[in-house]
Amino acid sequence: MQLTIKNADEVVGPNPPPLEQYGTRFLAEGDSWFTLGDLNPFKSSNLLFGLDFAQRNVAVNCGYPGKTLRRVVEQLQDLAYDGLLRGNVRRPWDAILLSAGGNDLIAAAQVPPIDEGGQPVAKDSRLLLTPAEAAASGAAGGDPARYISDGGWKKLADYFRKSMEAFVARRDSPQSQSQGRPIFVHTYAKPVVGLGGVVGAPRGWLLPAFEAAGIAEEHRQQVSDRLFERLRDLIIEQATGPTALPNLYVFDTSAVQDLAHDDWANEIHLKISGYRKLGRPFGAYIDKVMGAA
């Protein structure tokens, strides 16, 4: 069954809809994969709309386009999420859905080697290296990772880990009525560099970033793939191994092999068809975990 989605404004208003009629009640937070990635109504969708469950479930969605994990964590007084989790309008949630990391990576990739004032930006403060910097690093000529700043990636990874720890700690805070409930996150399908963007970013996000770094066209998709492979590993790391965060579960989109070029609305957002291809197995994964909880 398709997931019923409610806006946060509906639930915090004077006449909130009854949620008790649904099997599982999710609180959803995150970036543009949980909101609309294209203004064209025939293309626009998000991963929440693609989720498919065995029973009738509901999600109260607090995400919005461009939202990064930093904004999620820092908005401690945000009625749209924190208020529903542990604030004045808090209630118990069966599980939390989180889409995070993609916008943070995109934002880090967009930091140019030269700032608007004409001053060089330190390599540790950006994600992409210029061809000259890549050559000077001594990395193998055929390795797309040579264009990725080690210091910049470390800073992004450290920030992501600390932010996820804070997100989980908020779930388990004394004010929360959802302590220990499952948090479900997802990895991201690899974007298609150069496929365009939206009204505010008509050429996309990655293409201008690669152009600013001077990375040749024939290397851009490989570098993008490597960045999102690293992000995938980083997200999975949060739920596995000795440093795993409690009751955090990751759905790995790389297990879905039938995404096609035509399933993309632009560089980083999928069409309805693409989100459905991911949403069906993601919903089944959530059902399996919730059934065992």
CSV table of C-alpha atoms in Angstrom, one decimal:
chain,number,residue,atom,x,y,z
A,1,MET,CA,0.0,0.0,0.0
A,2,GLN,CA,1.2,3.5,-0.8
A,3,LEU,CA,2.3,5.6,2.2
A,4,THR,CA,-0.1,8.4,3.3
A,5,ILE,CA,1.9,11.6,3.8
A,6,LYS,CA,0.9,14.5,6.0
A,7,ASN,CA,2.6,17.9,6.2
A,8,ALA,CA,3.9,18.9,9.6
A,9,ASP,CA,1.7,22.0,9.5
A,10,GLU,CA,-1.4,19.8,9.5
A,11,VAL,CA,-0.3,17.9,12.6
A,12,VAL,CA,0.8,20.9,14.7
A,13,GLY,CA,-2.3,22.9,13.8
A,14,PRO,CA,-5.5,23.3,16.0
A,15,ASN,CA,-7.3,20.4,14.4
A,16,PRO,CA,-4.7,17.6,13.8
A,17,PRO,CA,-5.8,14.6,11.7
A,18,PRO,CA,-6.2,11.3,13.6
A,19,LEU,CA,-3.1,9.2,13.1
A,20,GLU,CA,-4.3,6.2,15.2
A,21,GLN,CA,-6.1,4.7,12.3
A,22,TYR,CA,-2.7,3.9,10.6
A,23,GLY,CA,-0.7,0.8,11.2
A,24,THR,CA,2.7,2.5,11.6
A,25,ARG,CA,3.3,6.2,12.3
A,26,PHE,CA,6.5,7.6,10.9
A,27,LEU,CA,8.1,11.0,11.5
A,28,ALA,CA,10.1,11.9,8.4
A,29,GLU,CA,12.9,14.5,8.1
A,30,GLY,CA,15.5,15.3,5.5
A,31,ASP,CA,16.6,16.6,2.2
A,32,SER,CA,15.1,16.9,-1.3
A,33,TRP,CA,14.7,13.1,-1.8
A,34,PHE,CA,11.8,13.5,0.7
A,35,THR,CA,10.5,16.6,-1.0
A,36,LEU,CA,9.9,17.7,-4.6
A,37,GLY,CA,13.0,17.7,-6.8
A,38,ASP,CA,11.4,19.2,-9.9
A,39,LEU,CA,8.7,21.8,-10.5
A,40,ASN,CA,7.2,19.9,-13.4
A,41,PRO,CA,4.2,18.0,-11.9
A,42,PHE,CA,4.6,15.2,-14.4
A,43,LYS,CA,8.2,14.6,-13.2
A,44,SER,CA,8.1,15.6,-9.6
A,45,SER,CA,7.9,13.1,-6.8
A,46,ASN,CA,10.0,11.9,-3.9
A,47,LEU,CA,11.0,8.7,-2.2
A,48,LEU,CA,8.2,8.9,0.4
A,49,PHE,CA,5.6,8.7,-2.4
A,50,GLY,CA,7.4,5.7,-3.7
A,51,LEU,CA,7.3,3.7,-0.5
A,52,ASP,CA,5.1,0.6,-0.6
A,53,PHE,CA,4.0,-1.3,2.5
A,54,ALA,CA,2.0,-4.3,3.4
A,55,GLN,CA,-0.4,-2.2,5.6
A,56,ARG,CA,-1.8,1.3,5.6
A,57,ASN,CA,0.9,3.6,7.2
A,58,VAL,CA,1.4,7.3,7.5
A,59,ALA,CA,4.4,9.7,7.6
A,60,VAL,CA,4.4,13.3,8.9
A,61,ASN,CA,7.0,14.9,6.6
A,62,CYS,CA,9.2,17.8,7.9
A,63,GLY,CA,11.7,17.8,5.0
A,64,TYR,CA,12.2,20.5,2.5
A,65,PRO,CA,14.3,21.1,-0.6
A,66,GLY,CA,17.9,22.0,0.1
A,67,LYS,CA,17.8,20.9,3.7
A,68,THR,CA,21.2,19.6,4.9
A,69,LEU,CA,21.9,17.4,7.9
A,70,ARG,CA,23.4,20.5,9.6
A,71,ARG,CA,20.1,22.3,9.4
A,72,VAL,CA,18.3,19.2,10.7
A,73,VAL,CA,20.5,19.0,13.8
A,74,GLU,CA,20.8,22.7,14.5
A,75,GLN,CA,17.0,23.4,14.3
A,76,LEU,CA,16.5,22.5,18.0
A,77,GLN,CA,13.4,24.7,18.2
A,78,ASP,CA,11.9,23.6,14.9
A,79,LEU,CA,8.3,22.7,15.4
A,80,ALA,CA,8.3,20.9,12.1
A,81,TYR,CA,10.5,18.2,13.5
A,82,ASP,CA,11.9,18.7,16.9
A,83,GLY,CA,8.6,19.9,18.2
A,84,LEU,CA,6.9,16.7,17.1
A,85,LEU,CA,9.7,14.6,18.4
A,86,ARG,CA,10.3,16.1,21.9
A,87,GLY,CA,8.7,19.6,21.9
A,88,ASN,CA,5.4,21.1,22.8
A,89,VAL,CA,3.5,19.0,20.3
A,90,ARG,CA,5.5,15.8,20.8
A,91,ARG,CA,3.8,12.5,20.4
A,92,PRO,CA,5.1,8.9,20.3
A,93,TRP,CA,6.3,7.7,16.8
A,94,ASP,CA,6.7,4.1,15.7
A,95,ALA,CA,9.8,4.9,13.6
A,96,ILE,CA,11.7,7.8,12.1
A,97,LEU,CA,12.5,8.2,8.4
A,98,LEU,CA,15.6,10.2,7.5
A,99,SER,CA,17.1,11.3,4.2
A,100,ALA,CA,20.5,12.9,4.8
A,101,GLY,CA,23.9,13.2,3.3
A,102,GLY,CA,23.1,13.9,-0.3
A,103,ASN,CA,22.6,17.7,0.0
A,104,ASP,CA,25.6,17.9,2.3
A,105,LEU,CA,27.9,16.3,-0.3
A,106,ILE,CA,26.5,18.5,-3.1
A,107,ALA,CA,27.1,21.6,-1.0
A,108,ALA,CA,30.7,20.5,-0.2
A,109,ALA,CA,31.4,19.8,-3.9
A,110,GLN,CA,30.2,23.3,-4.8
A,111,VAL,CA,32.9,25.0,-2.9
A,112,PRO,CA,35.2,26.4,-5.6
A,113,PRO,CA,39.0,26.5,-5.6
A,114,ILE,CA,38.9,30.3,-5.9
A,115,ASP,CA,36.3,32.3,-3.9
A,116,GLU,CA,34.2,35.2,-5.1
A,117,GLY,CA,36.9,37.6,-3.9
A,118,GLY,CA,39.5,36.0,-6.0
A,119,GLN,CA,41.3,34.3,-3.1
A,120,PRO,CA,42.3,30.6,-3.1
A,121,VAL,CA,40.2,28.2,-0.9
A,122,ALA,CA,42.2,25.8,1.2
A,123,LYS,CA,42.1,22.2,-0.1
A,124,ASP,CA,40.8,21.0,3.3
A,125,SER,CA,37.8,23.4,3.0
A,126,ARG,CA,36.6,21.9,-0.3
A,127,LEU,CA,35.9,18.5,-1.8
A,128,LEU,CA,37.2,18.9,-5.4
A,129,LEU,CA,40.8,19.3,-6.5
A,130,THR,CA,41.9,21.0,-9.7
A,131,PRO,CA,43.8,18.9,-12.3
A,132,ALA,CA,47.1,20.6,-11.3
A,133,GLU,CA,46.4,19.7,-7.6
A,134,ALA,CA,45.5,16.2,-8.5
A,135,ALA,CA,48.7,15.7,-10.5
A,136,ALA,CA,50.8,17.1,-7.7
A,137,SER,CA,49.2,14.7,-5.2
A,138,GLY,CA,51.0,11.7,-6.9
A,139,ALA,CA,47.7,9.7,-7.2
A,140,ALA,CA,47.4,7.2,-10.0
A,141,GLY,CA,46.4,9.0,-13.3
A,142,GLY,CA,43.5,6.7,-13.9
A,143,ASP,CA,42.0,6.9,-10.4
A,144,PRO,CA,39.0,9.3,-10.2
A,145,ALA,CA,39.7,9.7,-6.5
A,146,ARG,CA,42.7,11.9,-7.4
A,147,TYR,CA,40.3,14.8,-7.8
A,148,ILE,CA,38.9,14.4,-4.3
A,149,SER,CA,40.5,16.3,-1.5
A,150,ASP,CA,41.4,14.0,1.3
A,151,GLY,CA,41.2,16.8,3.9
A,152,GLY,CA,37.9,18.0,2.5
A,153,TRP,CA,36.4,14.5,2.6
A,154,LYS,CA,37.6,13.9,6.1
A,155,LYS,CA,36.0,17.2,7.2
A,156,LEU,CA,32.7,16.2,5.6
A,157,ALA,CA,32.8,12.6,7.0
A,158,ASP,CA,33.6,13.9,10.5
A,159,TYR,CA,30.7,16.4,10.3
A,160,PHE,CA,28.4,13.7,9.1
A,161,ARG,CA,29.3,11.3,11.9
A,162,LYS,CA,28.9,13.9,14.6
A,163,SER,CA,25.6,15.1,13.1
A,164,MET,CA,24.2,11.5,13.0
A,165,GLU,CA,25.2,11.0,16.6
A,166,ALA,CA,23.3,14.2,17.6
A,167,PHE,CA,20.3,13.1,15.6
A,168,VAL,CA,20.1,9.7,17.3
A,169,ALA,CA,20.8,11.4,20.7
A,170,ARG,CA,17.8,13.7,20.2
A,171,ARG,CA,15.6,10.6,19.5
A,172,ASP,CA,16.7,9.2,22.8
A,173,SER,CA,16.6,12.4,24.9
A,174,PRO,CA,14.4,12.4,28.1
A,175,GLN,CA,11.9,14.7,26.4
A,176,SER,CA,11.3,12.3,23.5
A,177,GLN,CA,8.4,9.8,23.5
A,178,SER,CA,10.1,7.7,20.8
A,179,GLN,CA,13.3,6.6,22.6
A,180,GLY,CA,15.0,3.7,20.9
A,181,ARG,CA,12.5,3.5,18.0
A,182,PRO,CA,14.0,2.6,14.7
A,183,ILE,CA,15.5,5.2,12.4
A,184,PHE,CA,15.6,4.3,8.7
A,185,VAL,CA,18.0,6.0,6.4
A,186,HIS,CA,18.9,5.3,2.8
A,187,THR,CA,21.9,5.6,0.5
A,188,TYR,CA,21.7,7.5,-2.7
A,189,ALA,CA,21.6,6.3,-6.3
A,190,LYS,CA,24.5,7.7,-8.3
A,191,PRO,CA,23.6,11.0,-9.9
A,192,VAL,CA,23.8,11.7,-13.7
A,193,VAL,CA,26.2,14.6,-14.2
A,194,GLY,CA,25.0,17.2,-16.8
A,195,LEU,CA,21.4,16.2,-16.8
A,196,GLY,CA,20.2,19.6,-15.8
A,197,GLY,CA,18.6,21.0,-12.7
A,198,VAL,CA,15.7,23.2,-11.6
A,199,VAL,CA,14.6,26.8,-11.9
A,200,GLY,CA,17.1,28.0,-9.3
A,201,ALA,CA,19.9,25.8,-10.7
A,202,PRO,CA,19.1,25.3,-14.4
A,203,ARG,CA,22.5,23.7,-15.2
A,204,GLY,CA,22.3,21.4,-12.2
A,205,TRP,CA,24.6,21.3,-9.2
A,206,LEU,CA,27.5,18.9,-10.0
A,207,LEU,CA,28.2,20.2,-13.5
A,208,PRO,CA,29.0,23.7,-12.5
A,209,ALA,CA,31.1,22.4,-9.5
A,210,PHE,CA,33.2,20.3,-11.8
A,211,GLU,CA,33.6,23.1,-14.3
A,212,ALA,CA,34.7,25.5,-11.5
A,213,ALA,CA,37.4,22.9,-10.5
A,214,GLY,CA,38.5,22.6,-14.1
A,215,ILE,CA,37.8,18.8,-14.2
A,216,ALA,CA,37.6,17.6,-17.8
A,217,GLU,CA,34.2,16.3,-19.1
A,218,GLU,CA,35.4,12.8,-19.6
A,219,HIS,CA,36.3,12.4,-15.8
A,220,ARG,CA,33.3,14.1,-14.2
A,221,GLN,CA,30.9,11.1,-14.0
A,222,GLN,CA,33.6,8.9,-12.6
A,223,VAL,CA,34.5,11.4,-10.0
A,224,SER,CA,30.8,11.8,-9.1
A,225,ASP,CA,30.4,8.0,-8.9
A,226,ARG,CA,33.4,7.8,-6.5
A,227,LEU,CA,32.0,10.5,-4.3
A,228,PHE,CA,28.6,8.8,-3.9
A,229,GLU,CA,30.3,5.4,-3.4
A,230,ARG,CA,32.1,7.0,-0.5
A,231,LEU,CA,28.9,8.6,0.8
A,232,ARG,CA,27.2,5.1,0.6
A,233,ASP,CA,30.0,3.6,2.7
A,234,LEU,CA,29.8,6.4,5.2
A,235,ILE,CA,26.0,6.0,5.6
A,236,ILE,CA,26.3,2.2,6.0
A,237,GLU,CA,29.1,2.7,8.5
A,238,GLN,CA,26.6,4.4,10.9
A,239,ALA,CA,24.6,1.2,11.3
A,240,THR,CA,27.4,-1.4,11.2
A,241,GLY,CA,30.5,-2.3,13.1
A,242,PRO,CA,31.7,-1.3,16.6
A,243,THR,CA,30.7,2.3,16.2
A,244,ALA,CA,27.2,1.6,15.0
A,245,LEU,CA,24.5,3.9,16.3
A,246,PRO,CA,21.7,2.1,18.2
A,247,ASN,CA,18.6,1.1,16.2
A,248,LEU,CA,19.7,2.8,13.0
A,249,TYR,CA,18.9,0.9,9.8
A,250,VAL,CA,20.2,1.6,6.3
A,251,PHE,CA,18.4,0.7,3.1
A,252,ASP,CA,21.1,0.4,0.4
A,253,THR,CA,19.8,1.7,-3.0
A,254,SER,CA,22.7,0.0,-4.8
A,255,ALA,CA,20.8,-3.2,-4.5
A,256,VAL,CA,18.3,-1.8,-7.0
A,257,GLN,CA,19.8,-2.6,-10.4
A,258,ASP,CA,17.1,-1.5,-12.8
A,259,LEU,CA,17.3,2.3,-12.5
A,260,ALA,CA,17.6,3.8,-16.0
A,261,HIS,CA,18.7,7.1,-17.4
A,262,ASP,CA,15.0,7.9,-18.1
A,263,ASP,CA,14.2,7.5,-14.4
A,264,TRP,CA,16.0,10.8,-13.6
A,265,ALA,CA,14.3,14.1,-13.6
A,266,ASN,CA,17.6,16.0,-13.3
A,267,GLU,CA,21.1,15.5,-12.1
A,268,ILE,CA,20.3,14.5,-8.6
A,269,HIS,CA,16.5,13.8,-8.4
A,270,LEU,CA,14.5,10.9,-9.7
A,271,LYS,CA,11.2,10.9,-11.5
A,272,ILE,CA,8.1,9.1,-10.2
A,273,SER,CA,9.3,5.9,-11.9
A,274,GLY,CA,12.7,6.0,-10.3
A,275,TYR,CA,11.4,6.6,-6.8
A,276,ARG,CA,8.9,3.7,-7.2
A,277,LYS,CA,11.7,1.4,-8.2
A,278,LEU,CA,13.5,2.3,-4.9
A,279,GLY,CA,10.4,2.6,-2.8
A,280,ARG,CA,9.0,-0.9,-3.2
A,281,PRO,CA,12.1,-2.7,-1.8
A,282,PHE,CA,12.7,0.1,0.8
A,283,GLY,CA,9.2,-0.4,2.1
A,284,ALA,CA,9.6,-4.1,2.2
A,285,TYR,CA,12.9,-3.7,4.1
A,286,ILE,CA,11.1,-1.4,6.7
A,287,ASP,CA,8.3,-3.9,7.0
A,288,LYS,CA,10.8,-6.7,7.7
A,289,VAL,CA,12.6,-4.7,10.4
A,290,MET,CA,9.4,-3.4,12.0
A,291,GLY,CA,8.0,-7.0,12.0
A,292,ALA,CA,11.0,-8.2,14.0
A,293,ALA,CA,11.1,-5.3,16.4
